[in-house]
mmCIF file of C-alpha atoms in Angstrom:
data_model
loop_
_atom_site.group_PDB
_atom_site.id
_atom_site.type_symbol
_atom_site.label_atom_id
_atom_site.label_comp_id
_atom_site.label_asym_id
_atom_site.label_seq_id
_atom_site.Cartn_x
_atom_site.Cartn_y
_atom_site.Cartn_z
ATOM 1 C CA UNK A 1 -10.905 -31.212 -5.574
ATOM 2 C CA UNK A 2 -13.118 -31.535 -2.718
ATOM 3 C CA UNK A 3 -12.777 -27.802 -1.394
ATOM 4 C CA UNK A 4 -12.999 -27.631 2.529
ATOM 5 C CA UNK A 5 -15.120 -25.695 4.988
ATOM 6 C CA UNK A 6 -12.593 -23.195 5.326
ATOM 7 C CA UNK A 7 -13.277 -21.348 8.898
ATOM 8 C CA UNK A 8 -9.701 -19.940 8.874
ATOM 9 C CA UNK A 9 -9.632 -16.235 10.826
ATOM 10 C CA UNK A 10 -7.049 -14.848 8.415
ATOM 11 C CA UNK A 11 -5.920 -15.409 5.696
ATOM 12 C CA UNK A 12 -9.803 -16.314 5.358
ATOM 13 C CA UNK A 13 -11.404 -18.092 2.707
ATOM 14 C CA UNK A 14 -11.716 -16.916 -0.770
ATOM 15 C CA UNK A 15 -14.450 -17.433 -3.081
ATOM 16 C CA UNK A 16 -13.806 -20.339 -5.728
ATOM 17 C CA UNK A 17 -14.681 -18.220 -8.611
ATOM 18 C CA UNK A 18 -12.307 -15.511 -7.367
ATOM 19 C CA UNK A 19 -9.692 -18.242 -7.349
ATOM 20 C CA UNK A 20 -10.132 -19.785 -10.818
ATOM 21 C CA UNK A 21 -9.893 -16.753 -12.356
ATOM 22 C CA UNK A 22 -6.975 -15.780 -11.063
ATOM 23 C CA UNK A 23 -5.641 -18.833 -11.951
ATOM 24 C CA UNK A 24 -6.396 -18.345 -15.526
ATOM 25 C CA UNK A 25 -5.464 -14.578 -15.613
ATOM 26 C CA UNK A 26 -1.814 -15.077 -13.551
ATOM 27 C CA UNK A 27 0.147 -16.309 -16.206
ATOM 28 C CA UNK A 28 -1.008 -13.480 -19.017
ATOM 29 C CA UNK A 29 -2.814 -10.335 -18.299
ATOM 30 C CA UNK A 30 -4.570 -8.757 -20.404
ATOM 31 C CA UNK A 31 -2.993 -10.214 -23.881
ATOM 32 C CA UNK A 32 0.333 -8.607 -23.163
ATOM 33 C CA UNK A 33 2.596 -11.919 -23.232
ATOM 34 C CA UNK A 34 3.640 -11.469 -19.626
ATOM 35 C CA UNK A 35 1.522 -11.804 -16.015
ATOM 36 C CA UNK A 36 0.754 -9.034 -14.134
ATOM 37 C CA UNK A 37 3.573 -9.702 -11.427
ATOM 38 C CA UNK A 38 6.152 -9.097 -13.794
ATOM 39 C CA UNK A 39 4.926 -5.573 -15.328
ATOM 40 C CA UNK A 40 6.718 -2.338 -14.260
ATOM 41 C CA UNK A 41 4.170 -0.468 -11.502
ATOM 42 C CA UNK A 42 4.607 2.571 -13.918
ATOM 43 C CA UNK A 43 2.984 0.566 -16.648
ATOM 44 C CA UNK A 44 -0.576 1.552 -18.168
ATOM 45 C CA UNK A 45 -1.732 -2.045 -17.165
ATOM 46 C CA UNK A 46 -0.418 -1.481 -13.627
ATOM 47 C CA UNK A 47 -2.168 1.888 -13.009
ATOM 48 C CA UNK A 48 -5.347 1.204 -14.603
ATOM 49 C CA UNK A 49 -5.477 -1.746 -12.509
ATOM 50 C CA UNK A 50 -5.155 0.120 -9.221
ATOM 51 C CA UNK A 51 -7.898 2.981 -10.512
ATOM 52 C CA UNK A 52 -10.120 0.550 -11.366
ATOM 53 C CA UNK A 53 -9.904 -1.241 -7.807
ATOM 54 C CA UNK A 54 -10.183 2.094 -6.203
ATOM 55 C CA UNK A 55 -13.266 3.140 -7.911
ATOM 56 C CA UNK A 56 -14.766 -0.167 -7.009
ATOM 57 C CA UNK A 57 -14.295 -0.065 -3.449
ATOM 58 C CA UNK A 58 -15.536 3.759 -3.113
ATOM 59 C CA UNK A 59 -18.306 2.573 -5.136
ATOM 60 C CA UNK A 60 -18.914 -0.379 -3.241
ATOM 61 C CA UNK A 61 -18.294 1.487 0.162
ATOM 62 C CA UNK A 62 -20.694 4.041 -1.162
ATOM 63 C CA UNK A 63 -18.307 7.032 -0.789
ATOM 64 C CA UNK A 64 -18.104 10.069 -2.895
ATOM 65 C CA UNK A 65 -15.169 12.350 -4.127
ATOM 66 C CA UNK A 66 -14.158 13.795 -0.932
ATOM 67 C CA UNK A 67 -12.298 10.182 0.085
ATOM 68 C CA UNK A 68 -9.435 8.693 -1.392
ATOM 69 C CA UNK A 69 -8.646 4.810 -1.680
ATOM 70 C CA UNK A 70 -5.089 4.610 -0.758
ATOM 71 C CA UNK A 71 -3.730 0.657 -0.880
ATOM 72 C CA UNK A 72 -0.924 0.440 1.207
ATOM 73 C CA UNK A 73 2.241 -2.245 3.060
ATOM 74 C CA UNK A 74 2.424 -3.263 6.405
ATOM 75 C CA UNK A 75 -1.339 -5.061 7.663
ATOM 76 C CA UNK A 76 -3.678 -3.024 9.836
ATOM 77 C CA UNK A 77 -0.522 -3.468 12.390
ATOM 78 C CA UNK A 78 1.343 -0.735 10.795
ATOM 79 C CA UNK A 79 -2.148 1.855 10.513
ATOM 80 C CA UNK A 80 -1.381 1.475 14.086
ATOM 81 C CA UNK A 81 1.469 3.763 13.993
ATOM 82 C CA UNK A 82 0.254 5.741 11.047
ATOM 83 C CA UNK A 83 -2.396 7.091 12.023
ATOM 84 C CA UNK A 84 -1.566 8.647 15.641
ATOM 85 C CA UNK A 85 2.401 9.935 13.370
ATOM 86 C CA UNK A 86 -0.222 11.194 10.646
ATOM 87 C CA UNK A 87 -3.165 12.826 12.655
ATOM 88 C CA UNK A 88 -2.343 13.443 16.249
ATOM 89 C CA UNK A 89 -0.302 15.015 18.805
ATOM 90 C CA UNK A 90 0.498 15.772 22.112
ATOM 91 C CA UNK A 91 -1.513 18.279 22.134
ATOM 92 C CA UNK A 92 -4.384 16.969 20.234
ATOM 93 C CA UNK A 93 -4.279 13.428 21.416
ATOM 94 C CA UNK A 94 -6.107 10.565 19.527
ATOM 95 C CA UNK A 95 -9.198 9.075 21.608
ATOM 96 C CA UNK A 96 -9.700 5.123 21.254
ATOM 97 C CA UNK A 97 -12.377 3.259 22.716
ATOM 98 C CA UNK A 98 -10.737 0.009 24.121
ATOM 99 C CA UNK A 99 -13.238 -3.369 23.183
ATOM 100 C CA UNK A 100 -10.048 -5.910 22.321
ATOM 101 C CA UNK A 101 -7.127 -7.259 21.793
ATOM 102 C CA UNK A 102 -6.471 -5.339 18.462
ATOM 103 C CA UNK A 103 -8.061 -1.864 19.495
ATOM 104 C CA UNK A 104 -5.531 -2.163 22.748
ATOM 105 C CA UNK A 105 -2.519 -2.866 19.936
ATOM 106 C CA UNK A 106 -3.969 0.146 18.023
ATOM 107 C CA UNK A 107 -3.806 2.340 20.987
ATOM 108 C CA UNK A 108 -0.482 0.890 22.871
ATOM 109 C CA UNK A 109 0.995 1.738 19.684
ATOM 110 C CA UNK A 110 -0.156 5.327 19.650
ATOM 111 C CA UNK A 111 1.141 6.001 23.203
ATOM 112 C CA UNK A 112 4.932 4.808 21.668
ATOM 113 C CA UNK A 113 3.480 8.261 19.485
ATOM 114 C CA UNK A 114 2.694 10.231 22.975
ATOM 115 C CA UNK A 115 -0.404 10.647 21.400
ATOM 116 C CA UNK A 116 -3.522 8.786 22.718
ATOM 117 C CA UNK A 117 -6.010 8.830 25.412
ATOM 118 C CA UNK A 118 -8.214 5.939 26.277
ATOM 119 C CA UNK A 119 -11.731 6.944 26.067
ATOM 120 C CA UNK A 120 -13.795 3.631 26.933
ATOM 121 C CA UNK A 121 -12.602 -0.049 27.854
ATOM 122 C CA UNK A 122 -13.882 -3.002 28.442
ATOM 123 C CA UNK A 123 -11.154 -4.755 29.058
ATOM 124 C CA UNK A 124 -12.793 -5.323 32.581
ATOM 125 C CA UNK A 125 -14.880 -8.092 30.798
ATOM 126 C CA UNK A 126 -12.266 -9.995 29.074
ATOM 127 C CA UNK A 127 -13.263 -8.071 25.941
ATOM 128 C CA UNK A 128 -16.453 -9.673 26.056
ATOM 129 C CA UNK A 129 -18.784 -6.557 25.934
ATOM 130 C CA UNK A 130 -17.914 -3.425 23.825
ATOM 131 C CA UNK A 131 -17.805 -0.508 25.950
ATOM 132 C CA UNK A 132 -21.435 1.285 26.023
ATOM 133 C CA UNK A 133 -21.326 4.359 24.206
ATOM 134 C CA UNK A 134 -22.671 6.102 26.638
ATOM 135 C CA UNK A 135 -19.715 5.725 28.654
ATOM 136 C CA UNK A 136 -17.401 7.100 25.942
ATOM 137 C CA UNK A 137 -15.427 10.045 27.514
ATOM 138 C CA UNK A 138 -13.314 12.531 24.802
ATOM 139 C CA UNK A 139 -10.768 14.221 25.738
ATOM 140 C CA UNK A 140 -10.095 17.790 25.262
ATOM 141 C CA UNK A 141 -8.955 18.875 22.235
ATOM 142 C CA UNK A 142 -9.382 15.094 20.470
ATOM 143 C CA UNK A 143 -7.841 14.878 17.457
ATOM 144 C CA UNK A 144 -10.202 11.537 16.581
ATOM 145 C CA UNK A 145 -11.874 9.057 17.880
ATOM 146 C CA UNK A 146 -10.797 5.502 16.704
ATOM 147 C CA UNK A 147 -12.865 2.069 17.405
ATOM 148 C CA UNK A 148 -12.475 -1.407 16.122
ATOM 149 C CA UNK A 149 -15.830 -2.488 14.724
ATOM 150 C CA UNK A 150 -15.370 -5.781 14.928
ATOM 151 C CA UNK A 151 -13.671 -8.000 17.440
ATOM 152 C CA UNK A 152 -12.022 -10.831 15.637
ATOM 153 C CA UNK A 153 -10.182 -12.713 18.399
ATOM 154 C CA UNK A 154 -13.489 -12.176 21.166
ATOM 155 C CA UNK A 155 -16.121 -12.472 18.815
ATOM 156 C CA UNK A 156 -17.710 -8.702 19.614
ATOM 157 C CA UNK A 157 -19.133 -6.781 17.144
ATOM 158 C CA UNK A 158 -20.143 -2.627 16.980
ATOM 159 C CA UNK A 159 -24.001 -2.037 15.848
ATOM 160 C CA UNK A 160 -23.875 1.837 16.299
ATOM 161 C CA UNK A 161 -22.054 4.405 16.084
ATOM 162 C CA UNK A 162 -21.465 7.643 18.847
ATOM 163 C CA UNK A 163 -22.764 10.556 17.792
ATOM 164 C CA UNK A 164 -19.236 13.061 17.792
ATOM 165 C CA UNK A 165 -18.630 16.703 17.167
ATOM 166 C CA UNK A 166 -17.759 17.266 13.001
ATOM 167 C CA UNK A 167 -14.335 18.273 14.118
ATOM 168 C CA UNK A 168 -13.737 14.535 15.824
ATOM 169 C CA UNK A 169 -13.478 12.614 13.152
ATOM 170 C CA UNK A 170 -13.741 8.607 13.761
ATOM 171 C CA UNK A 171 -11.572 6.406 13.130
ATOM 172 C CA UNK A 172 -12.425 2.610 11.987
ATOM 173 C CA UNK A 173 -10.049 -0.856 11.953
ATOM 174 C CA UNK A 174 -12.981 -2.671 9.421
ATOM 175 C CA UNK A 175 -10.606 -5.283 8.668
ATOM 176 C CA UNK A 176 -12.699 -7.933 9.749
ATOM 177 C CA UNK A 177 -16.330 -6.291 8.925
ATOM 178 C CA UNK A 178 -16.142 -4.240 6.045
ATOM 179 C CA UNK A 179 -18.929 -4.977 2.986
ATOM 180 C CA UNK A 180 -19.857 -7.459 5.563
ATOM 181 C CA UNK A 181 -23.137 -5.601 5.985
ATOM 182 C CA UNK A 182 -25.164 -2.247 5.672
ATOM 183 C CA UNK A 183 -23.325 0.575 7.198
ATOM 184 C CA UNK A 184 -23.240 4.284 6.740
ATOM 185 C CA UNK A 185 -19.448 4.193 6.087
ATOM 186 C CA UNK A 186 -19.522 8.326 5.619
ATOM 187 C CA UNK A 187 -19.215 8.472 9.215
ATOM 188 C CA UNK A 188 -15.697 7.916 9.421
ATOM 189 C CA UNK A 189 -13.209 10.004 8.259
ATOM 190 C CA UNK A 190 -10.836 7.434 7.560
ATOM 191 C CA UNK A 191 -11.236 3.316 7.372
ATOM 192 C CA UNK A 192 -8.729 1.077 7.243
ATOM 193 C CA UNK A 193 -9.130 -2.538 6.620
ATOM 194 C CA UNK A 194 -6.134 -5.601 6.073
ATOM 195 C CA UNK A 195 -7.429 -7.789 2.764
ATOM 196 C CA UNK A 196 -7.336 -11.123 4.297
ATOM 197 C CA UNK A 197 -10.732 -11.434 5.222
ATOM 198 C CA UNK A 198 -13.276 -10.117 3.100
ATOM 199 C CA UNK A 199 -11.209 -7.971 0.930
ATOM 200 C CA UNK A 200 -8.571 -10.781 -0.619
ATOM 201 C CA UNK A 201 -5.945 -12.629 0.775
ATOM 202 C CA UNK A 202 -2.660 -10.841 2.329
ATOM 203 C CA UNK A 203 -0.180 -8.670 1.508
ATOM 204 C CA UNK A 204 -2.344 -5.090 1.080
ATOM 205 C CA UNK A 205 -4.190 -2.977 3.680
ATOM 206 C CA UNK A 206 -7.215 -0.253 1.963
ATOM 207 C CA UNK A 207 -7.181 2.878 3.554
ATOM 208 C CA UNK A 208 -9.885 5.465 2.958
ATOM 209 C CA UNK A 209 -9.738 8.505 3.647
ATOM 210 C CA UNK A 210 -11.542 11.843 3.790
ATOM 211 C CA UNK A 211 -9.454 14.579 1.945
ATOM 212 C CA UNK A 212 -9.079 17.070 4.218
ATOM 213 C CA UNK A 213 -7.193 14.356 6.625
ATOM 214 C CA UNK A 214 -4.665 13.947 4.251
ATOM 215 C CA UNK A 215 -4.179 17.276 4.255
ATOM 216 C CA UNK A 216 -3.350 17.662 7.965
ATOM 217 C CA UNK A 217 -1.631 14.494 7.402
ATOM 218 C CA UNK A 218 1.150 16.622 5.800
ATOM 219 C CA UNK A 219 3.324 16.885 8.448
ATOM 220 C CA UNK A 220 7.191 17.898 7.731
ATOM 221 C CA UNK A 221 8.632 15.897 10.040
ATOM 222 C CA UNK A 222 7.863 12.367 9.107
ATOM 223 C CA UNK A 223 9.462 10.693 6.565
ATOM 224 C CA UNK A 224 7.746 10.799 3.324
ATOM 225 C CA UNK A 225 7.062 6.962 2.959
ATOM 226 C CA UNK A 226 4.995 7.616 6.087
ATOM 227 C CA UNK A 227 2.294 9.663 5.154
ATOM 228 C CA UNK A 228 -0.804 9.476 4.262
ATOM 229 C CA UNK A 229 -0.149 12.582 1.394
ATOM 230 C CA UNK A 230 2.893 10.920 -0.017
ATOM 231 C CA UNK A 231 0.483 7.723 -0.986
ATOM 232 C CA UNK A 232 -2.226 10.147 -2.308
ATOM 233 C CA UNK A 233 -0.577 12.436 -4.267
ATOM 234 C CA UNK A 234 1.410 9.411 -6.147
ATOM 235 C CA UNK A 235 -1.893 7.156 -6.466
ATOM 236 C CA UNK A 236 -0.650 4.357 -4.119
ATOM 237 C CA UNK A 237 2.351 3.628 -6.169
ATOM 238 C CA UNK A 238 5.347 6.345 -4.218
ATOM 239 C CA UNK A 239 7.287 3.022 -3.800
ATOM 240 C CA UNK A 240 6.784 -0.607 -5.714
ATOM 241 C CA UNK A 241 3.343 -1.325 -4.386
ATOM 242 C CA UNK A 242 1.792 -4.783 -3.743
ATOM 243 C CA UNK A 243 0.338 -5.439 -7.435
ATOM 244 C CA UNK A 244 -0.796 -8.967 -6.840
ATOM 245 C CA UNK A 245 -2.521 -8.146 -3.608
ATOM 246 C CA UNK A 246 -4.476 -5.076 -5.205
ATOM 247 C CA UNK A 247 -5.306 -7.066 -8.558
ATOM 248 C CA UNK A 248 -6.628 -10.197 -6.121
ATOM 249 C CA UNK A 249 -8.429 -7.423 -4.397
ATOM 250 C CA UNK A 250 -9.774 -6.079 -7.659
ATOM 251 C CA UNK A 251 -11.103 -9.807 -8.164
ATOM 252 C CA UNK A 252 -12.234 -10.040 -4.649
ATOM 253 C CA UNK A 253 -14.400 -6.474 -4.879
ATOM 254 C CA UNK A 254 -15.893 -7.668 -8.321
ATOM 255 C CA UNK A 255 -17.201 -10.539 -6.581
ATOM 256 C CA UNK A 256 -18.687 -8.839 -3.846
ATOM 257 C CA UNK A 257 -20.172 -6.652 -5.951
ATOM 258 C CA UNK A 258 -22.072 -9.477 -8.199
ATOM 259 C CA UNK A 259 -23.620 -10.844 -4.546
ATOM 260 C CA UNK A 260 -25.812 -8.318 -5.035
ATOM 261 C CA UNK A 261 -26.376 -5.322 -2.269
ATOM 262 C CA UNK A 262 -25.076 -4.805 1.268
ATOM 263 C CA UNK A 263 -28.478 -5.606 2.527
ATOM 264 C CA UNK A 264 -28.047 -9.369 1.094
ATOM 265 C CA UNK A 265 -24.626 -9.817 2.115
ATOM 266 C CA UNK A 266 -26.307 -8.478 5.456
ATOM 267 C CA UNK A 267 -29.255 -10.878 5.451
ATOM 268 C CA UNK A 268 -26.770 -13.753 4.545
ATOM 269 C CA UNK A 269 -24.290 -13.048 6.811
ATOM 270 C CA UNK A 270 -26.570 -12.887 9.507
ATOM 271 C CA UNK A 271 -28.471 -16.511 8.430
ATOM 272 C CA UNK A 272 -24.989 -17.745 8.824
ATOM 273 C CA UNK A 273 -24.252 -16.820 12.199
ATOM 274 C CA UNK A 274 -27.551 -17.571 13.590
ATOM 275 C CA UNK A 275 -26.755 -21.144 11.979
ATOM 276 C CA UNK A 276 -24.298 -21.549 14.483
ATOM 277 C CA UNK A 277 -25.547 -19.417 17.465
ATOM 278 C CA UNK A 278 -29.011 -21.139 17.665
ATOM 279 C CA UNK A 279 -26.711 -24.347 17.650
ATOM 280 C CA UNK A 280 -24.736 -23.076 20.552
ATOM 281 C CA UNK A 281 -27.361 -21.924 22.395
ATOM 282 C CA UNK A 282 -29.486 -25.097 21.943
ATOM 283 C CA UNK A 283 -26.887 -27.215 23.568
ATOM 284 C CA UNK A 284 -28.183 -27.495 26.941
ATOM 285 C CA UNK A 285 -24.789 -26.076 28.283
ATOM 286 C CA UNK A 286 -22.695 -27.968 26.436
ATOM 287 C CA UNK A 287 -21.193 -25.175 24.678
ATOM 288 C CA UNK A 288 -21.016 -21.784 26.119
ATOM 289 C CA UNK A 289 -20.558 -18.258 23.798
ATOM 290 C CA UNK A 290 -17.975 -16.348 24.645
ATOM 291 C CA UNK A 291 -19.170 -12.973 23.761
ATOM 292 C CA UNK A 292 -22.035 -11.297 25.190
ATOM 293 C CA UNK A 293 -25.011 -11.923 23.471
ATOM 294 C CA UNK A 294 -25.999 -8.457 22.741
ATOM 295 C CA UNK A 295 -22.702 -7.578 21.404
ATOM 296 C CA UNK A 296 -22.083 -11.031 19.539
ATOM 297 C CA UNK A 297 -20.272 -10.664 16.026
ATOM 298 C CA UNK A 298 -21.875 -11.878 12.349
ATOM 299 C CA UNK A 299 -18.093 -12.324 11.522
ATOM 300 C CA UNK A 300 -16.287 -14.465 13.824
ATOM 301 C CA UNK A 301 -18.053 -16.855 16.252
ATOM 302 C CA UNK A 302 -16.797 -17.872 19.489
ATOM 303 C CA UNK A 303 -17.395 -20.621 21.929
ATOM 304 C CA UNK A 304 -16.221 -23.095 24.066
ATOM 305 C CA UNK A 305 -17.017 -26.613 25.523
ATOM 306 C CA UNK A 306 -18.054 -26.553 28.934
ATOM 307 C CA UNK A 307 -16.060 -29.589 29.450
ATOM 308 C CA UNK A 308 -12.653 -28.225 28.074
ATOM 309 C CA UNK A 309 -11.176 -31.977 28.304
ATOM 310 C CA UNK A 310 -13.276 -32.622 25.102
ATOM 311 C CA UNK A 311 -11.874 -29.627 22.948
ATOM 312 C CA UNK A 312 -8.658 -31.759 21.842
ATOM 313 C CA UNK A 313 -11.219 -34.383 20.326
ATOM 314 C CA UNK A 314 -13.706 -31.755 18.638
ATOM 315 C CA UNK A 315 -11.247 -30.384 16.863
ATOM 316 C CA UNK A 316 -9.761 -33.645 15.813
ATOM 317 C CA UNK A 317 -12.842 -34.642 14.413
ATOM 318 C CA UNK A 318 -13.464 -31.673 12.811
ATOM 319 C CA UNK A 319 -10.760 -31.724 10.799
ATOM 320 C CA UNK A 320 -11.800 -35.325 9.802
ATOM 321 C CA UNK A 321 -14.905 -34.022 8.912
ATOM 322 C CA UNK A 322 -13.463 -31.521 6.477
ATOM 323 C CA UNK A 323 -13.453 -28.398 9.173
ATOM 324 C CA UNK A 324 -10.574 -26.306 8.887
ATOM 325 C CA UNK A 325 -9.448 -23.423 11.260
ATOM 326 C CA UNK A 326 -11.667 -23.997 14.384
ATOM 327 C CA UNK A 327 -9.189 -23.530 16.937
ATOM 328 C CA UNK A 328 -9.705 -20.036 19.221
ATOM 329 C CA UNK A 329 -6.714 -17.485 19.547
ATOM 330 C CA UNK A 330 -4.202 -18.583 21.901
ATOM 331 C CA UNK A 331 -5.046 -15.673 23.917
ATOM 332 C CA UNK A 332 -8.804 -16.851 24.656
ATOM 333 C CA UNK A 333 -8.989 -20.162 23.796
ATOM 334 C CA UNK A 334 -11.877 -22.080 22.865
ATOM 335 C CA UNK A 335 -13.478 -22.293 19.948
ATOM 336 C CA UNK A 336 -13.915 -19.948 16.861
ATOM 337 C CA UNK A 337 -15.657 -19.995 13.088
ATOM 338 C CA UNK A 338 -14.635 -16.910 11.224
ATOM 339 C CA UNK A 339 -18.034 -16.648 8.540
ATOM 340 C CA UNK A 340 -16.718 -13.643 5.976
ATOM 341 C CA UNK A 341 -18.391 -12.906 3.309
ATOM 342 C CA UNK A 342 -16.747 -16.031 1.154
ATOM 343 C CA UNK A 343 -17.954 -18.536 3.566
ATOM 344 C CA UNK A 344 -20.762 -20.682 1.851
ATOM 345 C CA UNK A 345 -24.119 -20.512 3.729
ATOM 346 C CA UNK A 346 -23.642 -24.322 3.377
ATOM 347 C CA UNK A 347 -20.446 -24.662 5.174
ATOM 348 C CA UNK A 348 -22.035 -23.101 8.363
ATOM 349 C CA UNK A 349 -24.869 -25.294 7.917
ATOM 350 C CA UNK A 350 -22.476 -28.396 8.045
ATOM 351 C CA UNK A 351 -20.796 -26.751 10.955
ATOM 352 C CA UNK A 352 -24.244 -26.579 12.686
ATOM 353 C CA UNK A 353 -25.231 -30.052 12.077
ATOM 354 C CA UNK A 354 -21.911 -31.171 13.510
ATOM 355 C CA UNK A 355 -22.027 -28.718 16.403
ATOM 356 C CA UNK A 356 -25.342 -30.862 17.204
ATOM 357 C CA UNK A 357 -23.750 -34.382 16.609
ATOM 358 C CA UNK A 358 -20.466 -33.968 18.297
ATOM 359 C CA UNK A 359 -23.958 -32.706 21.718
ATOM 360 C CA UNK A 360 -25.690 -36.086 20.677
ATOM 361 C CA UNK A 361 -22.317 -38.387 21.150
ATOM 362 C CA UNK A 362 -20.260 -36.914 24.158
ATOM 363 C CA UNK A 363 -23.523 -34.767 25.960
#
């Protein structure tokens, strides 16, 4: 098989070894003459499985015993409503700082709660800044401050964190940066991050979070399958969890872990996207980035042609050239490479070299 550059946003590429050992280990698991899909959840098998994927990703996260690993339904979309039903109020509002289309879903969703206050935007831009810290504004009485770190639909990226009083705890949608590169990750007091970009494919979202959150999170008045204490206290499995997302995230977190640190998934993260930036940039107008350059993400790459007429034909020969998923979100347009962690250094090299062609024929 001649395996693609695979550029998709999510569901993302996975890594081939991660893939051809699952293939081998679907059918039986662990010499039990059955696969894992068809095992009870109750079953040893089962709950090893899920401790041994939550000790990996603490591990790997480099968090200690006062977080939990909770692996839970829904996508990132549905951490929208649980965390503002979980940890805020009317009285004690959550605080969001605004920098796309995903953190404005996070926080729409938490006014349906009557619970949020918008603390920075930059919608102003287009989303293509992320609101200065400086100009971050709590409320009164916040009961957390959430912000997207990374902007997978603009292309923006957070580099630092505001500095917040120990009773604010923040709040972080990683699904499209986490173990992406060095970060101090004992900052938040929760993290929440959708598998299908650098965590597995879909169907399972990881949500970490600091123990004495899940203890305000018990709140009598939501249903149980709704809170955050209902998932701890039963180890993720209250209801029939998502087995073969978790085990592919197992897989996925054992690879990550064999790439070495975060500081060389940093380094080579950030070779790729300078692969394609310097390539941009070099153009001579012909393309244009989207996001601003000091805010520009080592995740998901945006562009577009100056000439817009020409962005049919790109991607057409793209795809003949063995480019998949290069097409921006509808609601931006343009162009987009999504570089997680599974995307081969090579691939963004081909994607450079092409980037230059398609300048040298149509320029």
């Amino acid at each position: 098989m001649n395996r693609r550059h695979n550029f998709n946003p999510g569901p993302a590429a996975l890594p081939l070894e991660v893939l051809t050992q699952a293939r081998e280990e679907a059918v039986e698991y662990g010499n039990r003459g059955m696969s894992l899909m068809e095992m009870s959840h109750r079953s040893p098998e089962v709950e090893r499985m899920v401790e041994e994927t939550r000790e990996l990703l603490l591990g790997l996260l480099g968090l200690d015993d006062r977080y939990e690993a909770l692996f839970m339904a829904g996508g990132a979309s549905a951490q929208f409503g649980f965390i503002p039903m979980n940890l805020a109020s009317a009285e004690a509002p959550g605080n969001y700082v605004l920098s796309g289309s995903f953190a404005e879903k996070a926080y729409l969703e938490a006014m349906r709660a009557g619970a949020a206050v918008a603390a920075a935007s930059s919608k102003q831009t287009g989303w293509r800044a992320i609101p200065k810290l400086a100009d971050i504004q709590l409320a009164e009485h916040a009961a957390y401050l959430h912000m997207t770190t990374n902007n997978t639909i603009e292309g923006t990226q957070l580099r630092e964190l505001p500095d917040v009083s120990a009773n604010v705890p923040l709040i972080g949608d990683m699904t499209s940066d986490i173990l992406s590169r060095p970060f101090d990750y004992a900052r938040f007091g929760l993290i929440y991050a959708s598998a299908q970009k650098n965590l597995g494919p879909a169907g399972v979202t990881a949500v970490i979070i600091r123990r004495d959150l899940i203890e305000r999170s018990a709140k009598a008045d939501i249903p149980h399958i709704f809170r955050y204490d209902t998932f701890a206290q039963h180890d993720s499995l209250y209801n029939t969890p998502p087995v073969h997302a978790i085990w592919m995230m197992k897989l996925m977190l054992e690879w990550t872990r064999n790439q070495g640190s975060s500081e060389v998934l940093g380094e080579r993260n950030a070779r790729k996207a300078c692969l394609l930036y310097d390539a941009i940039d070099a153009s001579g107008g012909f393309y244009e980035g989207i996001a601003a350059a000091e805010n520009r993400s080592m995740m998901n790459i945006t562009w577009k042609l100056t000439d817009e007429r020409l962005e049919a034909s790109f991607l057409a020969q793209a795809e003949k050239n063995g480019f998949e998923g290069l097409a921006g979100h509808r609601s931006v347009g343009g162009l987009r490479a999504s570089i997680y962690n599974a995307v081969p250094e090579e691939s963004c090299a081909a994607l450079a070299s092409f980037l230059r062609e398609f300048v040298r024929n149509h320029g």
